[in-house]
Amino acid sequence: MARNGLIGRAVRRLGLLAGFAGVSLVSACGAGGEAGMATPAGPEPGQPIQAIQVAATARLPAEAACPPAGRDFGRWLSEFRDRAVAAGVAPAVAARALAGLTPDPEVVRRDRHQPEFTRAMWDYISTAVSASRVARGRALLTRHRQVLDAITARFGVPGSVIVAIFGLETDYGGFTGGFSLVRSLATLGFSGRRRGFGCVQLFHALRLIERNDLAPSALTGSWAGATGLTQFIPSSLARYGVDFDQDGRIDIWRSHADAFASTANHLVRAGWRAGAPWGLEVVLPSGFDWRMAAPDQTRPVADWAWLGVRPAADGARLPPPDLAARVEVPAGHRGPAFLVTDNFQAILGYNNATSYALAVGLLSDRFGGAGSPRLGASAHAGGVVRPWPTDERPLKRAERLLLQRRLDALGYAVGAIDGIIGRRTRAAVRTFQDDVGLPADGFASSSLLTRLGSATSGTP
Ligand code: CA
């Protein structure tokens, strides 16, 4: 899902229809896109894309637009409607879209759900980069070749990456979500853990309905508010949406051109560099200092090469030496290692999960084409050379909580003890590993939990 840190960041919104007076963003995001080739399915390079213009007068409501939580959904809804109208939504649109709504119990259930089990990275990758998905993606690349080439010329994002995101987000349009977006967002805005998010997205959903003259019931998506072929939340769509087929509206539900270009635009705005790879699988030198695999250890590819980092696949080459990159070991030091660039970070800007960004990169590689690593005969899930450590058992929720409590008891800052192994918990794991002489890969394994158990014996 295309998430970004928009909430509460009062900036600007992009017009969904042509005709807003404002500043063209094309020059700001056309890096590498001036290839001089014909663009049969989109605007010529150098020409403004009419629809991505800043609406100078639009006001973005901050979380303050969220009415206080109460017991009465109807009262909350009418207060939200008044605030949305005050912030510029047409009264008739707000009234029509919000009339007769009730909270969706399924959305409440999913918002509260905390999974007991998590999937192992290799299981996720194996499904995400399945042979069927690779084959269907290749066929789509051929079918949409013309428009994808035009989008690459404009935005500098390869068609293979866009189609990989399309595959990961909705299985190529087969699963775009059947929840009413307005009802889901109103439910989230009324109660639960994501009230601010729900309110801001509900406001943007109302603007979307108004500008595109949509029937509110036609706006469907995931329970968490993402919609369309490549799954945008309404604020991201308002910000990054592109009318690439130039029919006057941004239609990421039916127009592949609009959905693909909007995704490319999102990646560019998250820092995508034209011509650079997302990363590649590498072999780390023996005696590698695992502290250098921490997320803040970014350095030029030339430095990694000097340290002895080598491509894992036959015939693969490291990215250009001056490109910034970091080492990622998503399944710990016993699994495959990757050297990832700023483009990997841009994919994380689309959906902030390492497993997701890695799946997008590996899937795009599997589509083939110039520069893609060739698969060895013994490739493992996702086409990687080094086996995944499939004997590692993913920790259950109770164990993840225990791991956090044990680290906390030893004085390592894990952030909230919530059973989620996020950035801070991984950093705490890394520090603990380093302190006791283990490879500091930040990987929360069952053996680490046992080791923490003996370190905390006698501690409550
Ligand atoms: Ca369009």
Tab-separated table of N, CA, C and O and ligand atoms in Angstrom, residues 243-251 255 258, ligand 1:
chain	number	residue	atom	x	y	z
A	243	ASP	N	-2.551	11.581	-14.390
A	243	ASP	CA	-3.460	11.276	-15.497
A	243	ASP	C	-2.623	11.022	-16.738
A	243	ASP	O	-2.484	11.876	-17.594
A	244	PHE	N	-2.044	9.824	-16.829
A	244	PHE	CA	-1.064	9.582	-17.895
A	244	PHE	C	-1.719	9.388	-19.251
A	244	PHE	O	-1.133	9.708	-20.270
A	245	ASP	N	-2.938	8.843	-19.267
A	245	ASP	CA	-3.589	8.680	-20.578
A	245	ASP	C	-4.341	9.935	-20.998
A	245	ASP	O	-4.959	9.978	-22.060
A	246	GLN	N	-4.266	10.969	-20.146
A	246	GLN	CA	-4.744	12.304	-20.494
A	246	GLN	C	-6.202	12.343	-20.954
A	246	GLN	O	-6.537	12.980	-21.947
A	247	ASP	N	-7.034	11.642	-20.192
A	247	ASP	CA	-8.459	11.749	-20.497
A	247	ASP	C	-9.147	12.694	-19.523
A	247	ASP	O	-10.371	12.774	-19.471
A	248	GLY	N	-8.353	13.410	-18.718
A	248	GLY	CA	-8.919	14.422	-17.840
A	248	GLY	C	-9.193	13.948	-16.432
A	248	GLY	O	-9.594	14.737	-15.580
A	249	ARG	N	-9.000	12.657	-16.148
A	249	ARG	CA	-9.204	12.185	-14.789
A	249	ARG	C	-8.154	11.138	-14.417
A	249	ARG	O	-7.639	10.425	-15.279
A	250	ILE	N	-7.830	11.099	-13.141
A	250	ILE	CA	-6.878	10.099	-12.673
A	250	ILE	C	-7.677	8.877	-12.263
A	250	ILE	O	-8.422	8.904	-11.285
A	251	ASP	N	-7.539	7.840	-13.050
A	251	ASP	CA	-8.347	6.636	-12.833
A	251	ASP	C	-7.406	5.455	-12.588
A	251	ASP	O	-6.973	4.796	-13.537
A	255	SER	N	-7.657	2.427	-15.515
A	255	SER	CA	-6.599	2.791	-16.467
A	255	SER	C	-5.243	2.294	-15.967
A	255	SER	O	-4.712	2.788	-14.974
A	258	ASP	N	-2.697	5.156	-15.977
A	258	ASP	CA	-2.755	6.061	-14.818
A	258	ASP	C	-2.196	5.378	-13.570
A	258	ASP	O	-1.443	5.985	-12.800
B	1	CA	CA	-6.698	9.142	-17.020
